[in-house]
Coordinates of C-alpha atoms and ligand atoms in Angstrom, one line a residue:
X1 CA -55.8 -14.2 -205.5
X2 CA -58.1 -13.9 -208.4
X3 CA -57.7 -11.0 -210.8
X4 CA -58.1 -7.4 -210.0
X5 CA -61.6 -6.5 -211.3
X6 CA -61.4 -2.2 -211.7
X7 CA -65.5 -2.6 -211.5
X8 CA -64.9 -3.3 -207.9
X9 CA -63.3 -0.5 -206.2
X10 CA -66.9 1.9 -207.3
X11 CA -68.7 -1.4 -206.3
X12 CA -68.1 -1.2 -202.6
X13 CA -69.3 2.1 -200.8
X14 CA -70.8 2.9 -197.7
X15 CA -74.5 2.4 -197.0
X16 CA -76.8 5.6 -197.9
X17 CA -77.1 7.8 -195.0
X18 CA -74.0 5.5 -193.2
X19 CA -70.7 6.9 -192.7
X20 CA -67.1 6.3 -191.2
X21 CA -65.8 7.6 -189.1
X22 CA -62.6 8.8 -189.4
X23 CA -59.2 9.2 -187.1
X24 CA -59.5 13.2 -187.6
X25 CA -63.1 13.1 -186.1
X26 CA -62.1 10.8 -183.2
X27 CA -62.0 13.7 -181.2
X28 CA -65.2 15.1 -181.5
X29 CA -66.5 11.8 -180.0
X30 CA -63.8 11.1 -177.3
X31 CA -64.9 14.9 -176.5
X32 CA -68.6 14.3 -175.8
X33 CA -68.1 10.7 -174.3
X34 CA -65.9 12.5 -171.8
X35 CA -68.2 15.1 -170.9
X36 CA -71.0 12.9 -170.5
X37 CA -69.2 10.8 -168.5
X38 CA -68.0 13.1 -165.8
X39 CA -71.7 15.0 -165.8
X40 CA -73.0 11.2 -165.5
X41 CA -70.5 10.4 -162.8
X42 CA -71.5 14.0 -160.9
X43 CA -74.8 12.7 -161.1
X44 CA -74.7 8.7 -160.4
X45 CA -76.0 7.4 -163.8
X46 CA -74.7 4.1 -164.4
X47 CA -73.9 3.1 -167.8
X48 CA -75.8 0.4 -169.7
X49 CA -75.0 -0.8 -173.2
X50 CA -78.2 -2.8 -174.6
X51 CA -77.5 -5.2 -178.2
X52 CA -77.6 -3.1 -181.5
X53 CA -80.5 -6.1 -182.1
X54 CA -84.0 -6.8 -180.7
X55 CA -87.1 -7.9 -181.4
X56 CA -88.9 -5.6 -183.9
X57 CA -91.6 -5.8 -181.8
X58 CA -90.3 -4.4 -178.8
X59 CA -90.1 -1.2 -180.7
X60 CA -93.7 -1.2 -182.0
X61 CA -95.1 -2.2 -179.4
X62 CA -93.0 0.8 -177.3
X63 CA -92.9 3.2 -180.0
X64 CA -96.1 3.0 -181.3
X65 CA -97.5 1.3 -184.8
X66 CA -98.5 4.8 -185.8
X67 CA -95.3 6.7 -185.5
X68 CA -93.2 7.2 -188.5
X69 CA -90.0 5.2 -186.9
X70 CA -91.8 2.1 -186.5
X71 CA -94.4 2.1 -189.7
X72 CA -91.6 3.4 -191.8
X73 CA -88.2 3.4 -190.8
X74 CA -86.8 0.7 -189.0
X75 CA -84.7 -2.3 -190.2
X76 CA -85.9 -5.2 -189.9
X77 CA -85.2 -9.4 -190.8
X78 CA -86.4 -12.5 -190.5
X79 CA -83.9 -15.1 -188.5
X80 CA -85.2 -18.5 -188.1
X81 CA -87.4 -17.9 -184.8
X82 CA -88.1 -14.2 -184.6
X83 CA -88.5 -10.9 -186.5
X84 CA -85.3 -8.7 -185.0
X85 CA -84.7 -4.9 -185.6
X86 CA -81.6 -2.7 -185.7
X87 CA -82.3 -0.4 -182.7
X88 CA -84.0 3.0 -184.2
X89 CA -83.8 4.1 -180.0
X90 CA -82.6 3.6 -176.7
X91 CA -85.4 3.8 -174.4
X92 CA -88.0 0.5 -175.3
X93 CA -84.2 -1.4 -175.1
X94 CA -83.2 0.2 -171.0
X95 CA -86.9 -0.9 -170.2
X96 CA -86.4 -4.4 -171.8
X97 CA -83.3 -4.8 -169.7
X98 CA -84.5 -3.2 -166.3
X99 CA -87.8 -5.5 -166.3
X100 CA -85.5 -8.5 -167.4
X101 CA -82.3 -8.1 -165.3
X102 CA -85.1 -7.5 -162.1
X103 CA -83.6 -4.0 -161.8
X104 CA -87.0 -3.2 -160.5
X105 CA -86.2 -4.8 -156.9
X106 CA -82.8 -2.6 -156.8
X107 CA -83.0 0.5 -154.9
X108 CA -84.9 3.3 -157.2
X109 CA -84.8 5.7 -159.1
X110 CA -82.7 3.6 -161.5
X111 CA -80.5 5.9 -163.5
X112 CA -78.6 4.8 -166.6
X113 CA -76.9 6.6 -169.7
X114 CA -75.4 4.8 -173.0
X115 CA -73.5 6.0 -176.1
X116 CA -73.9 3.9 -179.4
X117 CA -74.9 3.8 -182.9
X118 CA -78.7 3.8 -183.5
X119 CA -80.4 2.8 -186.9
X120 CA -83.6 4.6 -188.8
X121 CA -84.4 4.6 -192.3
X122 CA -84.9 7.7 -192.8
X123 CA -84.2 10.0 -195.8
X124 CA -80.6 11.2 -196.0
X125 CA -80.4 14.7 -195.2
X126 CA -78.6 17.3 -193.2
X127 CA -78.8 16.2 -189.6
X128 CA -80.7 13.0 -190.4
X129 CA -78.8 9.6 -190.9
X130 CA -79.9 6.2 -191.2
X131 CA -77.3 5.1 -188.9
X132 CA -76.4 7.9 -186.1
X133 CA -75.0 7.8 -182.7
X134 CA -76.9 8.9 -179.9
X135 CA -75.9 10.1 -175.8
X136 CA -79.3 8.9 -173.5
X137 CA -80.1 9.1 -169.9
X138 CA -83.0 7.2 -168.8
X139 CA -84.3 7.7 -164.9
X140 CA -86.6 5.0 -163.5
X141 CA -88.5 3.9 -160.6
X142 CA -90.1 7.1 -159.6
X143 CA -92.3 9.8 -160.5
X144 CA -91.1 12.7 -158.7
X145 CA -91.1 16.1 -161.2
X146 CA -87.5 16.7 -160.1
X147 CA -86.5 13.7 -161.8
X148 CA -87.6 15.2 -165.0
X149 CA -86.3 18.4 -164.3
X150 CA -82.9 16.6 -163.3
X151 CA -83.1 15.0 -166.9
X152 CA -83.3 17.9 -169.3
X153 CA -80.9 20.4 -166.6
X154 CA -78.2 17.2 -167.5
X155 CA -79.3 17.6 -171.2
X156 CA -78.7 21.5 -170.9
X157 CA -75.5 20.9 -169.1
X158 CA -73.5 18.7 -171.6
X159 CA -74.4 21.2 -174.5
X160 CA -73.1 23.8 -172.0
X161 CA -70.3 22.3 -171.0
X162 CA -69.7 21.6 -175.1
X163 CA -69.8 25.9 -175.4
X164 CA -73.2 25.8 -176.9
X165 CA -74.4 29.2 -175.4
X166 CA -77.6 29.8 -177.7
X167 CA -80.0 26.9 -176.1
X168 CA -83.6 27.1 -175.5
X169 CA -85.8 24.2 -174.3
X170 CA -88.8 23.9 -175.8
X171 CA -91.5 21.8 -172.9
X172 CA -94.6 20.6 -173.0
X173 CA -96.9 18.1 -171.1
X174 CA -99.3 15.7 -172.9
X175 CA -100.7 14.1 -169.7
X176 CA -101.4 10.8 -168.8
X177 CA -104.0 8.1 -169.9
X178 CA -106.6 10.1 -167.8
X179 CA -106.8 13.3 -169.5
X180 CA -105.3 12.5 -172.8
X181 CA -108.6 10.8 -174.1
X182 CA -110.3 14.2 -173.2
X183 CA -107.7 16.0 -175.3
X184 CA -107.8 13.5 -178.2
X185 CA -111.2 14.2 -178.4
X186 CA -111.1 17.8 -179.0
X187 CA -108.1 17.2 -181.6
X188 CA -110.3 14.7 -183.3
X189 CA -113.3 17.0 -183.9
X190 CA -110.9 20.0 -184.8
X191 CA -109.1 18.6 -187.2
X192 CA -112.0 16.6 -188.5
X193 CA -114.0 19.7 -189.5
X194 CA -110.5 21.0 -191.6
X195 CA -109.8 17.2 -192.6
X196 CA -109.4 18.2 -196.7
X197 CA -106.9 20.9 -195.6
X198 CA -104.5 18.5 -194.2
X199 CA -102.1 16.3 -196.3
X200 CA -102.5 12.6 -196.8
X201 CA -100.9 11.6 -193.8
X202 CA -102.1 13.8 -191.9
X203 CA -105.6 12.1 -192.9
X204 CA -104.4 8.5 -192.0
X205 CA -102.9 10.1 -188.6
X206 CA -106.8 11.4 -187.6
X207 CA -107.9 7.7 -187.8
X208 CA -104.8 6.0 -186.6
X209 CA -103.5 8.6 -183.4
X210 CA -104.3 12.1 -183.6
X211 CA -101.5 14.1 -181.7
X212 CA -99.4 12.6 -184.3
X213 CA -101.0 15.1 -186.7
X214 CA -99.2 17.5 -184.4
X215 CA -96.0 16.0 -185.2
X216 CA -96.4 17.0 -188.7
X217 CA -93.5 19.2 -190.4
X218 CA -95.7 20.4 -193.6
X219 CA -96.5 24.2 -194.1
X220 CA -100.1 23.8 -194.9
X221 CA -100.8 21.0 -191.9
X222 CA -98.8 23.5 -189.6
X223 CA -101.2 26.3 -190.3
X224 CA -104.2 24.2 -189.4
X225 CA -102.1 22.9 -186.1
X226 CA -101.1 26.6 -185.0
X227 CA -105.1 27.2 -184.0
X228 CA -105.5 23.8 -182.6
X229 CA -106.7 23.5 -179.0
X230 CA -104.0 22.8 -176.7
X231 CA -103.5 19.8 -174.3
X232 CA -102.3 22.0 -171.7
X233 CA -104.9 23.2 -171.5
X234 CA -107.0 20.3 -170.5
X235 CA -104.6 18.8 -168.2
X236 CA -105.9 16.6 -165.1
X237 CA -104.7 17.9 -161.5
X238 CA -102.2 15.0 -161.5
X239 CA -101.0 16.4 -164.6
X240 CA -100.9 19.9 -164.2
X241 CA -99.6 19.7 -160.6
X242 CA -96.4 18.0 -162.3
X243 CA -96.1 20.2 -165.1
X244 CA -96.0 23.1 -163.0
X245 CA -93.7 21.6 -160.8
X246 CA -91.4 20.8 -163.6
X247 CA -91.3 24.1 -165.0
X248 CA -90.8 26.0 -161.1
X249 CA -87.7 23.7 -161.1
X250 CA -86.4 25.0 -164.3
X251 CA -87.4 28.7 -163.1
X252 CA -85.3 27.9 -160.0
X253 CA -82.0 26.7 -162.3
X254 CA -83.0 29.7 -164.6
X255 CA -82.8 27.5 -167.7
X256 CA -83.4 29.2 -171.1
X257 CA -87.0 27.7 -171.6
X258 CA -90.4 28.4 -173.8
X259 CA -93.5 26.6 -173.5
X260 CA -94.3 25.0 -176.8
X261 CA -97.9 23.6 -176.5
X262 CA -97.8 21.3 -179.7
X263 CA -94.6 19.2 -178.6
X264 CA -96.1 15.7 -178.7
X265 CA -92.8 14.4 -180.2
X266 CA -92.2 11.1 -182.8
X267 CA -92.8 9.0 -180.5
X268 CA -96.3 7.1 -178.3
X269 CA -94.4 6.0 -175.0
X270 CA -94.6 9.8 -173.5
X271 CA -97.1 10.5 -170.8
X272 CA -96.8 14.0 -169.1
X273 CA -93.7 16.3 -169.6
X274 CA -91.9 16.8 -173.3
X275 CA -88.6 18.2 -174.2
X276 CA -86.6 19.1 -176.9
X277 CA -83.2 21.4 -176.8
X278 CA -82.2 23.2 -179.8
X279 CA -79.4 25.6 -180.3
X280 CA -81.1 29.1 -181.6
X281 CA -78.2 29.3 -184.4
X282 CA -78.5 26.3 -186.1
X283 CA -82.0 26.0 -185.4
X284 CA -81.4 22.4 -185.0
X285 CA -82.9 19.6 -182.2
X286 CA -79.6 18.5 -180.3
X287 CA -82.1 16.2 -178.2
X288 CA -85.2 15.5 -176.8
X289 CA -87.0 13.5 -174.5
X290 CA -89.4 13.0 -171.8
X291 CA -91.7 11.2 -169.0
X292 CA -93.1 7.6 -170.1
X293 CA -94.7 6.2 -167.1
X294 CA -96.6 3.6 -169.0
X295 CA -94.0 2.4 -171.1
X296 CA -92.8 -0.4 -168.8
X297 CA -96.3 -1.7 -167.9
X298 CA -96.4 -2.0 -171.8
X299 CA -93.5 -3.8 -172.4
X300 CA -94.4 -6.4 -168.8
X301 CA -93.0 -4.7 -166.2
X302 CA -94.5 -4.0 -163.2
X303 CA -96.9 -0.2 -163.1
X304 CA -93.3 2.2 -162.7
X305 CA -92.8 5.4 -164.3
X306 CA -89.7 6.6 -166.0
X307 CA -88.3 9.6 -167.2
X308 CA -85.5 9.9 -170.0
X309 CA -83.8 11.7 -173.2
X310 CA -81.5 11.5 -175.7
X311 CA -79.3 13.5 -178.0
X312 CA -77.9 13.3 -181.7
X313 CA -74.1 13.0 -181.2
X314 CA -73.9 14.3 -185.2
X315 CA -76.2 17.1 -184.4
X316 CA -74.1 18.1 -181.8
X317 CA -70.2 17.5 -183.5
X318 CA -71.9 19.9 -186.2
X319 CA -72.4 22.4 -183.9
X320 CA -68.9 22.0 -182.2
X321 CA -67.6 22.7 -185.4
X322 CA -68.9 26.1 -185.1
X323 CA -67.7 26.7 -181.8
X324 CA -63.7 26.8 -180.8
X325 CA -63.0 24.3 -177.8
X326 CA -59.8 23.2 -176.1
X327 CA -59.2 19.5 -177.8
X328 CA -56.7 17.5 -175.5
X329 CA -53.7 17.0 -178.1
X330 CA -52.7 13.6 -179.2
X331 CA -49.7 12.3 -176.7
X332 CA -46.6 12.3 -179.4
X333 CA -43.9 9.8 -177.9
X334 CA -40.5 11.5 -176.8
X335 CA -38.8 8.1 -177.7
X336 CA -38.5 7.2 -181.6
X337 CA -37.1 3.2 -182.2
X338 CA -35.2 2.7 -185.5
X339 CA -32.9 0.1 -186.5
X340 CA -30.5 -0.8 -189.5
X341 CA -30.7 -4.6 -190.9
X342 CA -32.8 -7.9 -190.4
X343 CA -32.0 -9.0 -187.2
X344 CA -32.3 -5.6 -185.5
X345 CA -35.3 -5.6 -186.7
X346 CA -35.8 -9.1 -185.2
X347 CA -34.4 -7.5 -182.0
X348 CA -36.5 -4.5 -181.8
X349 CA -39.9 -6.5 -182.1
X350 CA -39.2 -7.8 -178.7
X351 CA -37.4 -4.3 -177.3
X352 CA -41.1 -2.3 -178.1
X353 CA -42.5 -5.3 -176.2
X354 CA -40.0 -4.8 -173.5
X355 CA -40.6 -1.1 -173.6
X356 CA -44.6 -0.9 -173.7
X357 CA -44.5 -3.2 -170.2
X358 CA -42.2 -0.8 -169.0
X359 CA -44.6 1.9 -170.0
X360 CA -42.6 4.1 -172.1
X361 CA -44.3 4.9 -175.2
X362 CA -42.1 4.6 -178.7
X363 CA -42.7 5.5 -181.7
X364 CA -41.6 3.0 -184.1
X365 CA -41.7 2.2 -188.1
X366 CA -40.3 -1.6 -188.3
X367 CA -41.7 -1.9 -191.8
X368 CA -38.9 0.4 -192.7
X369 CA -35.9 -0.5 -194.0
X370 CA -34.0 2.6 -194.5
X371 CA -32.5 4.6 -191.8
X372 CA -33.0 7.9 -193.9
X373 CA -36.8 7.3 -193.6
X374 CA -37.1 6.3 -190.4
X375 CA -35.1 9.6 -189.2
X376 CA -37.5 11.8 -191.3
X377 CA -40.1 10.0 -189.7
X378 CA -39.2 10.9 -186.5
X379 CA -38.3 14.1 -187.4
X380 CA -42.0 14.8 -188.9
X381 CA -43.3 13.2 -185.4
X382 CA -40.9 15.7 -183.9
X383 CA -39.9 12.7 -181.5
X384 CA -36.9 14.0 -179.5
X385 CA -34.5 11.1 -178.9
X386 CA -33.9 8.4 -181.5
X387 CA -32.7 5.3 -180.8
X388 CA -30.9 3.2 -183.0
X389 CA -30.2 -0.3 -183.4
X390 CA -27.4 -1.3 -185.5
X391 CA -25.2 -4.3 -186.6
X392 CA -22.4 -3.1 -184.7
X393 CA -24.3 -2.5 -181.4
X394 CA -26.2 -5.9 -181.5
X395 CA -22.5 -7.0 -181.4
X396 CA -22.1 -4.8 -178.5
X397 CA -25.5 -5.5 -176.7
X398 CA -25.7 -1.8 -176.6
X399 CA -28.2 0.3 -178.7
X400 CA -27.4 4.2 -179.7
X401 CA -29.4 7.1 -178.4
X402 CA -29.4 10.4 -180.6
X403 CA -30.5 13.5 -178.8
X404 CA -32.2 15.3 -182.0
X405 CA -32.3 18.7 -180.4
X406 CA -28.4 19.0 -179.8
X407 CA -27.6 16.4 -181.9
X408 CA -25.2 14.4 -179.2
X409 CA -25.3 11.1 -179.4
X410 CA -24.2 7.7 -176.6
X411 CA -24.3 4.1 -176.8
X412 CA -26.6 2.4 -173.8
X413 CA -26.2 -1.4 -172.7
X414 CA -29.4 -2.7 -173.5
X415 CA -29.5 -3.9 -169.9
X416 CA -29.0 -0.3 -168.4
X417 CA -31.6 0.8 -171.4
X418 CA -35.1 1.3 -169.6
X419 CA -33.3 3.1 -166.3
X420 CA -32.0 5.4 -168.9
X421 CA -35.4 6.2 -170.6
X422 CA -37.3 6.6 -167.7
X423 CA -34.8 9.5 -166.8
X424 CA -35.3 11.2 -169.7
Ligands
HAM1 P1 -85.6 11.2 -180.6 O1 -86.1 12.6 -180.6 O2 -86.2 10.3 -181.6 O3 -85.8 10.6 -179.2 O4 -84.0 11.3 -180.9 C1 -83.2 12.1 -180.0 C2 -82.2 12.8 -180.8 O5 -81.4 12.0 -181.7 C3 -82.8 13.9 -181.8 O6 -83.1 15.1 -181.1 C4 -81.7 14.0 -182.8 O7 -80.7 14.9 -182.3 C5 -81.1 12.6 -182.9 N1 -81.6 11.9 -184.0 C6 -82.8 11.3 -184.2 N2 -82.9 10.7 -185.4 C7 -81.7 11.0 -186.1 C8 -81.2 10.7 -187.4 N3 -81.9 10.0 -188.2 N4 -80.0 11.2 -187.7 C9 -79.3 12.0 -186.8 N5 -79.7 12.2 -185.6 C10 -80.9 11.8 -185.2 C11 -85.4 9.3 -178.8 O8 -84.7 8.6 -179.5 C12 -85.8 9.0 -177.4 N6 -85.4 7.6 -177.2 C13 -85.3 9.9 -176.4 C14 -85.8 9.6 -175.0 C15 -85.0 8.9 -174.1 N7 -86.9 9.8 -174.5 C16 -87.0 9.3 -173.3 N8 -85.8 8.7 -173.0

């Protein structure tokens, strides 16, 4: 060991925007995962878990090159053969995996959900990470509007089931490679006669990908965007057919929803419906998503459409905060395992063994030496019986058992010990 340099301990911190997380916000997580898993089970998603790594360009080629995540924001390297990115989303990686794993010849729709850490280099602020965990759902195979209904109902449902009771869903529908040109058109020659209103990015989106300008969070651009014309409005009958489909469905759920006709969201791969849930109080996006049907064409696959979304799990533990919920409490052993001197300690390394393959759980301290402490331990842990392993007893082959509630206390043959424990 070298010496202790004090330049060290301010030298090591967390990543910007990165964070740990810690034992007392386990159970925010174990919380979701579980309510996700039983809607996903209600529902027969499958889960998938996809590497944290792929090749940069399968996100900008299934992003876009013009949206923010991929021009700015995602982390990239150099290994010796390839260019590889830390995931900045889960959809581009489900498509990788269904056209590679063949899941296309599997009986469709194909319906999947994951839970991991995804990676953007964004600008550290409230509700914005650079390394964040997200919930997705991704349906594909088919093209049916249900399917899309199906997706943003299971979005509703998890926030629901999580006691967020101020939701509304925003939706829109940006049609398909048919229309869209149409719509881009009209965008282009609107925004094109304001173009020295907008801001500079804004300027670069009207040559690189228009509805991006839509996309754009600043006060002056958002004037401009408010008297744009809309895409609904020039929807194909393909397209409209769908939309109003989709949004029948939601009438017939009566899900809290408002039509927001400048929803293109941050990313290129949606064709059709768009989504985004946000709770009214916090005024926040818990999730989005929506219908890519070209997206796995793009990426190799064979001409199938998809439908997906996916939800910020910090977004949501922020809001849980605000809400009271029922948290399953932490089991606390009944059982507490203390003993005095060196070779019961020897002794009850193997006993805890003996004991966890008998399935009773035990609290324990063996780094302790002192009786004292390990009583006050298991006094503070509020175990109720203590037992005690002690010169004498190892003598004996028996071990004590102190009732701490009445204070009684017996000696046990060690043989007779598990029968014992499993009656109490
Ligand atoms: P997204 O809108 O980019 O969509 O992300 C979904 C959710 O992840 C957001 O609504 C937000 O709650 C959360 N989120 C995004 N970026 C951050 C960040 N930097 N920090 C914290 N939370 C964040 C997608 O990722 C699409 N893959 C959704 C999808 C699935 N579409 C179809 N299938």
């Amino acid at each position: 060991m070298g010496e202790k340099d004090p330049k060290l301990k301010s030298k090591f911190q967390r990543p910007r925007g990165m964070y740990d997380i810690l034992p007392s916000e386990q159970k925010y997580y174990q919380k979701i995962l579980k309510v996700t898993q039983d809607l996903a089970d209600f529902y027969s998603f499958s889960r998938i878990e996809t590497p944290i790594l792929e090749k940069a360009e399968l996100f900008s080629r299934g992003i876009g090159l013009s949206t923010d995540i991929v021009k700015k924001q995602m982390f990239t390297f150099r290994t010796n053969k390839d260019i590889l990115a830390l995931r900045p989303e889960g959809t581009a990686s489900v498509v990788r995996a269904y056209i590679e794993q063949g899941m296309g010849s599997l009986l469709q729709p194909v319906k999947l959900w994951y839970f991991g850490p995804f990676f953007r280099r964004e600008r550290p602020q409230a509700g914005r990470f650079r390394q964040f965990w997200q919930i997705g759902f991704e349906t594909i195979g088919k093209k049916n509007p249900i399917l899309d209904t199906q997706i943003i109902q299971i979005s509703y449902a998890i926030l629901d089931k999580l006691k967020f009771k101020d939701l509304i869903i925003q939706v829109n529908s940006i049609g398909c490679s048919k229309c869209r040109p149409y719509s881009k058109r009209l965008l282009r020659e609107y925004f094109q006669a304001r173009k020295n209103s907008l801001c500079a990015d804004c300027r670069r989106r009207l040559k690189e990908n228009v509805l991006r300008i839509l996309d754009c969070k600043e006060e002056k651009c958002q004037r401009i965007i408010r008297g744009a014309p809309q895409i609904i409005d020039h929807l194909c009958k393909e397209c409209h057919n769908h939309f109003k489909e989709v949004l029948e469905f939601l009438d017939e759920l009566e899900l809290p929803y408002r039509l927001n006709p400048f929803l293109v969201r941050g990313l290129d791969y949606y064709t059709k419906t768009t989504f985004e849930v946000f709770s009214k109080t916090e005024n926040l996006a818990l999730g989005g998503g929506g219908r890519y049907d070209d997206l796995i064409e793009i990426l190799g696959g064979e001409d199938t459409p998809g439908v997906g979304m996916a939800m910020g799990v910090e977004r949501i533990i922020t809001g849980m905060k605000e809400r009271p919920l029922r948290y399953e409490r932490k089991r606390v052993p009944k059982i507490f395992l203390a003993q005095i001197g060196k070779l019961a300690k020897r002794k009850n390394l193997k006993l805890l063994e003996k004991l966890r393959k008998a399935k009773i759980p035990v609290a324990e301290s063996l780094e302790r030496d002192s009786l004292r402490i390990q009583l006050d331990r298991a006094n503070k842990m509020k175990t109720r019986y203590v037992l005690i392993l002690g010169q004498k007893e190892l003598l004996e082959g028996k071990i004590l058992l102190r009732d701490m509630k009445t204070g009684k206390q017996e000696k046990i043959t060690l043989e007779g010990l598990i029968k014992k424990l499993k009656k109490l």
